[in-house]
Amino acid sequence: VRDISVSRREMLLDESGVRSADHWEKIVSHIRLCVERVVLAPIFSRLILQTLRETAEQECALQERIGILKRDPKSKLVQVLGIPKRKNLDRCLWHGAVATLKTFDVVSMPSLKVGVLLGVKDEIFREASELGVDDLNADDFLPIMTFLICCAGLRHPWTTVTVLRQILGDDFVSGEAAYYLTTFEIALNHLLQLDITTYMQHLSS
């Protein structure tokens, strides 16, 4: 899409009367969504099912860990995941961010799924700001994202991210989108790497 758009940029700009880079990116994004709607949306669920055969082990392990963690009160989950206590961040339930993340399973087009993650980011910063935290950093953000994944009940997040990486090019998943998609992946991987045996022993003791 970008190659075609760039090759015809001058003609499209002349026809539209638009000259700003921001408007140009909006044109490209609109074309991309049209292509996704026609080409990718109808087959995306099949791509997920096909990839799920390869990622079933990781997906099952992830869902098992989330299920075990959700048995505890949210106050305990917050402690385990390491959400900081400053200004009551550890007491926030992140309702808006959880509700936004749940739509990750609802939207069908890849770029919209990435858009959901950016929406989750906005909700996290909004809710943190309401608590008086305006300097949320990566060390704060990651455990919060991990907490949201545990609460959102996503069907197959590991597989979905794998497919997104396969079909979205680097020219699209760049900048802010790349950062928060990677953060989402790291949060999923953190849950996968969680020593659940030690955790359960700690609970029983």
PDB file of C-alpha atoms in Angstrom:
ATOM      1  CA  VAL A   1       0.000   0.000   0.000  1.00  0.00           C
ATOM      2  CA  ARG A   2       2.755   2.425   0.931  1.00  0.00           C
ATOM      3  CA  ASP A   3       4.743   1.675  -2.253  1.00  0.00           C
ATOM      4  CA  ILE A   4       1.725   2.359  -4.449  1.00  0.00           C
ATOM      5  CA  SER A   5       0.808   5.447  -2.465  1.00  0.00           C
ATOM      6  CA  VAL A   6       4.307   6.929  -2.548  1.00  0.00           C
ATOM      7  CA  SER A   7       4.616   6.393  -6.311  1.00  0.00           C
ATOM      8  CA  ARG A   8       1.390   8.325  -6.857  1.00  0.00           C
ATOM      9  CA  ARG A   9       1.847  10.801  -4.042  1.00  0.00           C
ATOM     10  CA  GLU A  10       2.127  13.948  -6.102  1.00  0.00           C
ATOM     11  CA  MET A  11      -0.913  13.097  -8.187  1.00  0.00           C
ATOM     12  CA  LEU A  12      -2.974  12.195  -5.105  1.00  0.00           C
ATOM     13  CA  LEU A  13      -1.910  15.387  -3.341  1.00  0.00           C
ATOM     14  CA  ASP A  14      -2.818  17.499  -6.369  1.00  0.00           C
ATOM     15  CA  GLU A  15      -6.200  15.789  -6.699  1.00  0.00           C
ATOM     16  CA  SER A  16      -7.004  16.088  -2.997  1.00  0.00           C
ATOM     17  CA  GLY A  17      -5.561  19.548  -2.502  1.00  0.00           C
ATOM     18  CA  VAL A  18      -3.796  18.259   0.623  1.00  0.00           C
ATOM     19  CA  ARG A  19      -0.180  19.113   1.254  1.00  0.00           C
ATOM     20  CA  SER A  20       0.487  18.399   4.934  1.00  0.00           C
ATOM     21  CA  ALA A  21       2.339  15.254   6.004  1.00  0.00           C
ATOM     22  CA  ASP A  22      -0.333  14.563   8.617  1.00  0.00           C
ATOM     23  CA  HIS A  23      -3.105  14.557   6.036  1.00  0.00           C
ATOM     24  CA  TRP A  24      -0.986  12.401   3.760  1.00  0.00           C
ATOM     25  CA  GLU A  25      -0.572   9.787   6.502  1.00  0.00           C
ATOM     26  CA  LYS A  26      -4.336   9.818   7.032  1.00  0.00           C
ATOM     27  CA  ILE A  27      -4.833   9.066   3.322  1.00  0.00           C
ATOM     28  CA  VAL A  28      -2.373   6.166   3.499  1.00  0.00           C
ATOM     29  CA  SER A  29      -4.015   4.829   6.689  1.00  0.00           C
ATOM     30  CA  HIS A  30      -7.436   4.983   5.051  1.00  0.00           C
ATOM     31  CA  ILE A  31      -6.182   3.053   2.013  1.00  0.00           C
ATOM     32  CA  ARG A  32      -4.551   0.505   4.321  1.00  0.00           C
ATOM     33  CA  LEU A  33      -7.810  -0.039   6.212  1.00  0.00           C
ATOM     34  CA  CYS A  34      -9.680  -0.527   2.936  1.00  0.00           C
ATOM     35  CA  VAL A  35      -7.160  -3.151   1.830  1.00  0.00           C
ATOM     36  CA  GLU A  36      -7.301  -4.887   5.208  1.00  0.00           C
ATOM     37  CA  ARG A  37     -11.102  -4.900   5.155  1.00  0.00           C
ATOM     38  CA  VAL A  38     -11.193  -6.549   1.721  1.00  0.00           C
ATOM     39  CA  VAL A  39      -8.151  -8.842   1.891  1.00  0.00           C
ATOM     40  CA  LEU A  40      -7.215  -9.623   5.501  1.00  0.00           C
ATOM     41  CA  ALA A  41     -10.400  -9.391   7.542  1.00  0.00           C
ATOM     42  CA  PRO A  42     -12.127 -12.338   5.820  1.00  0.00           C
ATOM     43  CA  ILE A  43      -9.151 -14.666   6.396  1.00  0.00           C
ATOM     44  CA  PHE A  44      -7.776 -13.369   9.708  1.00  0.00           C
ATOM     45  CA  SER A  45      -9.641 -15.934  11.817  1.00  0.00           C
ATOM     46  CA  ARG A  46      -8.298 -18.712   9.601  1.00  0.00           C
ATOM     47  CA  LEU A  47      -4.764 -17.378  10.024  1.00  0.00           C
ATOM     48  CA  ILE A  48      -5.287 -17.454  13.796  1.00  0.00           C
ATOM     49  CA  LEU A  49      -6.509 -21.071  13.710  1.00  0.00           C
ATOM     50  CA  GLN A  50      -3.633 -22.139  11.480  1.00  0.00           C
ATOM     51  CA  THR A  51      -1.047 -20.451  13.690  1.00  0.00           C
ATOM     52  CA  LEU A  52      -2.698 -21.830  16.820  1.00  0.00           C
ATOM     53  CA  ARG A  53      -1.544 -25.299  15.787  1.00  0.00           C
ATOM     54  CA  GLU A  54       2.027 -24.061  16.157  1.00  0.00           C
ATOM     55  CA  THR A  55       1.513 -21.936  19.273  1.00  0.00           C
ATOM     56  CA  ALA A  56      -0.892 -24.221  21.183  1.00  0.00           C
ATOM     57  CA  GLU A  57       1.701 -25.118  23.827  1.00  0.00           C
ATOM     58  CA  GLN A  58       2.502 -21.503  24.675  1.00  0.00           C
ATOM     59  CA  GLU A  59      -1.159 -20.487  24.530  1.00  0.00           C
ATOM     60  CA  CYS A  60      -2.254 -23.268  26.889  1.00  0.00           C
ATOM     61  CA  ALA A  61       0.568 -22.500  29.324  1.00  0.00           C
ATOM     62  CA  LEU A  62      -0.336 -18.805  29.249  1.00  0.00           C
ATOM     63  CA  GLN A  63      -4.037 -19.439  29.899  1.00  0.00           C
ATOM     64  CA  GLU A  64      -3.160 -21.860  32.719  1.00  0.00           C
ATOM     65  CA  ARG A  65      -1.023 -19.249  34.457  1.00  0.00           C
ATOM     66  CA  ILE A  66      -3.630 -16.529  34.046  1.00  0.00           C
ATOM     67  CA  GLY A  67      -6.290 -18.872  35.451  1.00  0.00           C
ATOM     68  CA  ILE A  68      -4.193 -19.604  38.533  1.00  0.00           C
ATOM     69  CA  LEU A  69      -3.358 -15.941  39.118  1.00  0.00           C
ATOM     70  CA  LYS A  70      -7.008 -14.895  38.827  1.00  0.00           C
ATOM     71  CA  ARG A  71      -7.970 -17.198  41.712  1.00  0.00           C
ATOM     72  CA  ASP A  72      -6.372 -14.716  44.100  1.00  0.00           C
ATOM     73  CA  PRO A  73      -7.856 -11.391  45.143  1.00  0.00           C
ATOM     74  CA  LYS A  74      -6.776  -8.556  42.862  1.00  0.00           C
ATOM     75  CA  SER A  75      -4.823  -7.046  45.738  1.00  0.00           C
ATOM     76  CA  LYS A  76      -2.641 -10.170  45.808  1.00  0.00           C
ATOM     77  CA  LEU A  77      -2.284 -10.198  42.012  1.00  0.00           C
ATOM     78  CA  VAL A  78      -1.120  -6.577  42.076  1.00  0.00           C
ATOM     79  CA  GLN A  79       1.540  -7.506  44.631  1.00  0.00           C
ATOM     80  CA  VAL A  80       2.739 -10.537  42.655  1.00  0.00           C
ATOM     81  CA  LEU A  81       3.040  -8.558  39.422  1.00  0.00           C
ATOM     82  CA  GLY A  82       4.868  -5.689  41.099  1.00  0.00           C
ATOM     83  CA  ILE A  83       2.605  -2.733  40.396  1.00  0.00           C
ATOM     84  CA  PRO A  84       4.173   0.186  42.307  1.00  0.00           C
ATOM     85  CA  LYS A  85       2.461   1.525  45.414  1.00  0.00           C
ATOM     86  CA  ARG A  86       3.104   5.199  44.824  1.00  0.00           C
ATOM     87  CA  LYS A  87      -0.019   7.346  44.931  1.00  0.00           C
ATOM     88  CA  ASN A  88      -2.220   4.231  45.142  1.00  0.00           C
ATOM     89  CA  LEU A  89      -1.342   2.848  41.707  1.00  0.00           C
ATOM     90  CA  ASP A  90      -1.531  -0.584  43.311  1.00  0.00           C
ATOM     91  CA  ARG A  91      -5.141   0.041  44.375  1.00  0.00           C
ATOM     92  CA  CYS A  92      -6.385   1.168  40.967  1.00  0.00           C
ATOM     93  CA  LEU A  93      -8.528  -1.445  39.181  1.00  0.00           C
ATOM     94  CA  TRP A  94      -7.951   0.108  35.724  1.00  0.00           C
ATOM     95  CA  HIS A  95     -11.566  -0.388  34.636  1.00  0.00           C
ATOM     96  CA  GLY A  96     -11.256   1.755  31.512  1.00  0.00           C
ATOM     97  CA  ALA A  97      -8.032   0.095  30.391  1.00  0.00           C
ATOM     98  CA  VAL A  98      -9.428  -3.421  30.976  1.00  0.00           C
ATOM     99  CA  ALA A  99     -12.603  -2.586  29.026  1.00  0.00           C
ATOM    100  CA  THR A 100     -10.502  -1.241  26.154  1.00  0.00           C
ATOM    101  CA  LEU A 101      -8.219  -4.287  26.095  1.00  0.00           C
ATOM    102  CA  LYS A 102     -11.243  -6.600  25.900  1.00  0.00           C
ATOM    103  CA  THR A 103     -12.014  -5.132  22.471  1.00  0.00           C
ATOM    104  CA  PHE A 104      -8.726  -6.658  21.247  1.00  0.00           C
ATOM    105  CA  ASP A 105     -10.749  -9.821  20.582  1.00  0.00           C
ATOM    106  CA  VAL A 106     -13.664  -7.922  19.053  1.00  0.00           C
ATOM    107  CA  VAL A 107     -12.031  -5.949  16.228  1.00  0.00           C
ATOM    108  CA  SER A 108     -11.176  -8.041  13.205  1.00  0.00           C
ATOM    109  CA  MET A 109      -8.560  -6.050  11.325  1.00  0.00           C
ATOM    110  CA  PRO A 110      -4.864  -6.199  12.297  1.00  0.00           C
ATOM    111  CA  SER A 111      -4.256  -2.445  12.348  1.00  0.00           C
ATOM    112  CA  LEU A 112      -7.314  -1.969  14.564  1.00  0.00           C
ATOM    113  CA  LYS A 113      -5.924  -4.510  17.040  1.00  0.00           C
ATOM    114  CA  VAL A 114      -2.736  -2.460  17.244  1.00  0.00           C
ATOM    115  CA  GLY A 115      -4.967   0.568  17.661  1.00  0.00           C
ATOM    116  CA  VAL A 116      -6.611  -1.115  20.659  1.00  0.00           C
ATOM    117  CA  LEU A 117      -3.202  -1.403  22.345  1.00  0.00           C
ATOM    118  CA  LEU A 118      -2.639   2.307  21.789  1.00  0.00           C
ATOM    119  CA  GLY A 119      -6.071   2.924  23.280  1.00  0.00           C
ATOM    120  CA  VAL A 120      -5.102   0.843  26.311  1.00  0.00           C
ATOM    121  CA  LYS A 121      -2.001   2.996  26.691  1.00  0.00           C
ATOM    122  CA  ASP A 122      -4.128   6.146  26.650  1.00  0.00           C
ATOM    123  CA  GLU A 123      -6.482   4.718  29.296  1.00  0.00           C
ATOM    124  CA  ILE A 124      -3.585   3.699  31.553  1.00  0.00           C
ATOM    125  CA  PHE A 125      -2.075   7.178  31.418  1.00  0.00           C
ATOM    126  CA  ARG A 126      -5.499   8.781  31.934  1.00  0.00           C
ATOM    127  CA  GLU A 127      -6.308   6.673  34.991  1.00  0.00           C
ATOM    128  CA  ALA A 128      -2.801   7.158  36.398  1.00  0.00           C
ATOM    129  CA  SER A 129      -3.149  10.911  35.915  1.00  0.00           C
ATOM    130  CA  GLU A 130      -6.394  10.875  37.899  1.00  0.00           C
ATOM    131  CA  LEU A 131      -4.367   9.432  40.770  1.00  0.00           C
ATOM    132  CA  GLY A 132      -1.839  12.245  40.427  1.00  0.00           C
ATOM    133  CA  VAL A 133       0.806  10.194  38.581  1.00  0.00           C
ATOM    134  CA  ASP A 134       1.902  12.101  35.486  1.00  0.00           C
ATOM    135  CA  ASP A 135       5.352  10.515  35.133  1.00  0.00           C
ATOM    136  CA  LEU A 136       4.458   6.860  34.486  1.00  0.00           C
ATOM    137  CA  ASN A 137       7.569   5.080  33.180  1.00  0.00           C
ATOM    138  CA  ALA A 138       8.280   1.714  31.550  1.00  0.00           C
ATOM    139  CA  ASP A 139       8.933   0.022  34.908  1.00  0.00           C
ATOM    140  CA  ASP A 140       5.492   1.157  36.064  1.00  0.00           C
ATOM    141  CA  PHE A 141       3.729   0.452  32.773  1.00  0.00           C
ATOM    142  CA  LEU A 142       4.789  -3.172  32.214  1.00  0.00           C
ATOM    143  CA  PRO A 143       3.301  -4.698  35.396  1.00  0.00           C
ATOM    144  CA  ILE A 144       0.107  -2.712  34.804  1.00  0.00           C
ATOM    145  CA  MET A 145      -0.183  -4.141  31.283  1.00  0.00           C
ATOM    146  CA  THR A 146       0.438  -7.630  32.688  1.00  0.00           C
ATOM    147  CA  PHE A 147      -2.335  -7.063  35.227  1.00  0.00           C
ATOM    148  CA  LEU A 148      -4.713  -5.974  32.463  1.00  0.00           C
ATOM    149  CA  ILE A 149      -4.000  -9.132  30.472  1.00  0.00           C
ATOM    150  CA  CYS A 150      -4.904 -11.230  33.508  1.00  0.00           C
ATOM    151  CA  CYS A 151      -8.181  -9.323  33.941  1.00  0.00           C
ATOM    152  CA  ALA A 152      -9.279  -9.029  30.303  1.00  0.00           C
ATOM    153  CA  GLY A 153      -9.841 -12.731  29.561  1.00  0.00           C
ATOM    154  CA  LEU A 154      -8.439 -12.603  26.013  1.00  0.00           C
ATOM    155  CA  ARG A 155      -8.979 -15.777  24.002  1.00  0.00           C
ATOM    156  CA  HIS A 156      -5.580 -16.329  22.386  1.00  0.00           C
ATOM    157  CA  PRO A 157      -3.375 -13.244  22.785  1.00  0.00           C
ATOM    158  CA  TRP A 158      -0.036 -15.010  22.162  1.00  0.00           C
ATOM    159  CA  THR A 159      -1.233 -16.412  18.847  1.00  0.00           C
ATOM    160  CA  THR A 160      -2.824 -13.135  17.793  1.00  0.00           C
ATOM    161  CA  VAL A 161       0.387 -11.193  18.392  1.00  0.00           C
ATOM    162  CA  THR A 162       2.321 -13.844  16.457  1.00  0.00           C
ATOM    163  CA  VAL A 163       0.016 -13.367  13.461  1.00  0.00           C
ATOM    164  CA  LEU A 164       0.205  -9.583  13.730  1.00  0.00           C
ATOM    165  CA  ARG A 165       3.997  -9.759  13.572  1.00  0.00           C
ATOM    166  CA  GLN A 166       3.778 -11.982  10.497  1.00  0.00           C
ATOM    167  CA  ILE A 167       1.410  -9.859   8.438  1.00  0.00           C
ATOM    168  CA  LEU A 168       2.140  -6.278   9.496  1.00  0.00           C
ATOM    169  CA  GLY A 169       5.269  -4.807   7.961  1.00  0.00           C
ATOM    170  CA  ASP A 170       7.880  -2.757   9.782  1.00  0.00           C
ATOM    171  CA  ASP A 171       6.683   0.378   7.993  1.00  0.00           C
ATOM    172  CA  PHE A 172       3.371   0.093   9.860  1.00  0.00           C
ATOM    173  CA  VAL A 173       4.494  -1.337  13.197  1.00  0.00           C
ATOM    174  CA  SER A 174       6.935   1.445  13.960  1.00  0.00           C
ATOM    175  CA  GLY A 175       7.265   4.256  16.445  1.00  0.00           C
ATOM    176  CA  GLU A 176       4.628   4.290  19.156  1.00  0.00           C
ATOM    177  CA  ALA A 177       2.715   1.338  17.676  1.00  0.00           C
ATOM    178  CA  ALA A 178       5.861  -0.820  17.702  1.00  0.00           C
ATOM    179  CA  TYR A 179       6.712   0.182  21.264  1.00  0.00           C
ATOM    180  CA  TYR A 180       3.353  -0.757  22.750  1.00  0.00           C
ATOM    181  CA  LEU A 181       2.977  -3.924  20.693  1.00  0.00           C
ATOM    182  CA  THR A 182       6.395  -4.976  22.001  1.00  0.00           C
ATOM    183  CA  THR A 183       5.362  -4.050  25.552  1.00  0.00           C
ATOM    184  CA  PHE A 184       2.273  -6.243  25.157  1.00  0.00           C
ATOM    185  CA  GLU A 185       4.487  -9.115  23.947  1.00  0.00           C
ATOM    186  CA  ILE A 186       6.874  -8.677  26.887  1.00  0.00           C
ATOM    187  CA  ALA A 187       3.939  -8.770  29.319  1.00  0.00           C
ATOM    188  CA  LEU A 188       2.677 -12.006  27.745  1.00  0.00           C
ATOM    189  CA  ASN A 189       6.163 -13.492  27.886  1.00  0.00           C
ATOM    190  CA  HIS A 190       6.505 -12.459  31.530  1.00  0.00           C
ATOM    191  CA  LEU A 191       3.385 -14.462  32.341  1.00  0.00           C
ATOM    192  CA  LEU A 192       4.729 -17.426  30.379  1.00  0.00           C
ATOM    193  CA  GLN A 193       8.008 -17.329  32.275  1.00  0.00           C
ATOM    194  CA  LEU A 194       6.314 -17.082  35.660  1.00  0.00           C
ATOM    195  CA  ASP A 195       7.401 -19.920  37.963  1.00  0.00           C
ATOM    196  CA  ILE A 196       3.905 -21.123  38.710  1.00  0.00           C
ATOM    197  CA  THR A 197       5.032 -24.077  40.844  1.00  0.00           C
ATOM    198  CA  THR A 198       6.911 -21.823  43.266  1.00  0.00           C
ATOM    199  CA  TYR A 199       4.002 -19.408  43.229  1.00  0.00           C
ATOM    200  CA  MET A 200       1.495 -22.121  44.171  1.00  0.00           C
ATOM    201  CA  GLN A 201       3.801 -23.417  46.919  1.00  0.00           C
ATOM    202  CA  HIS A 202       4.020 -19.899  48.292  1.00  0.00           C
ATOM    203  CA  LEU A 203       0.224 -19.673  48.300  1.00  0.00           C
ATOM    204  CA  SER A 204      -0.219 -22.973  50.124  1.00  0.00           C
ATOM    205  CA  SER A 205       2.299 -21.963  52.773  1.00  0.00           C
TER     206      SER A 205
END
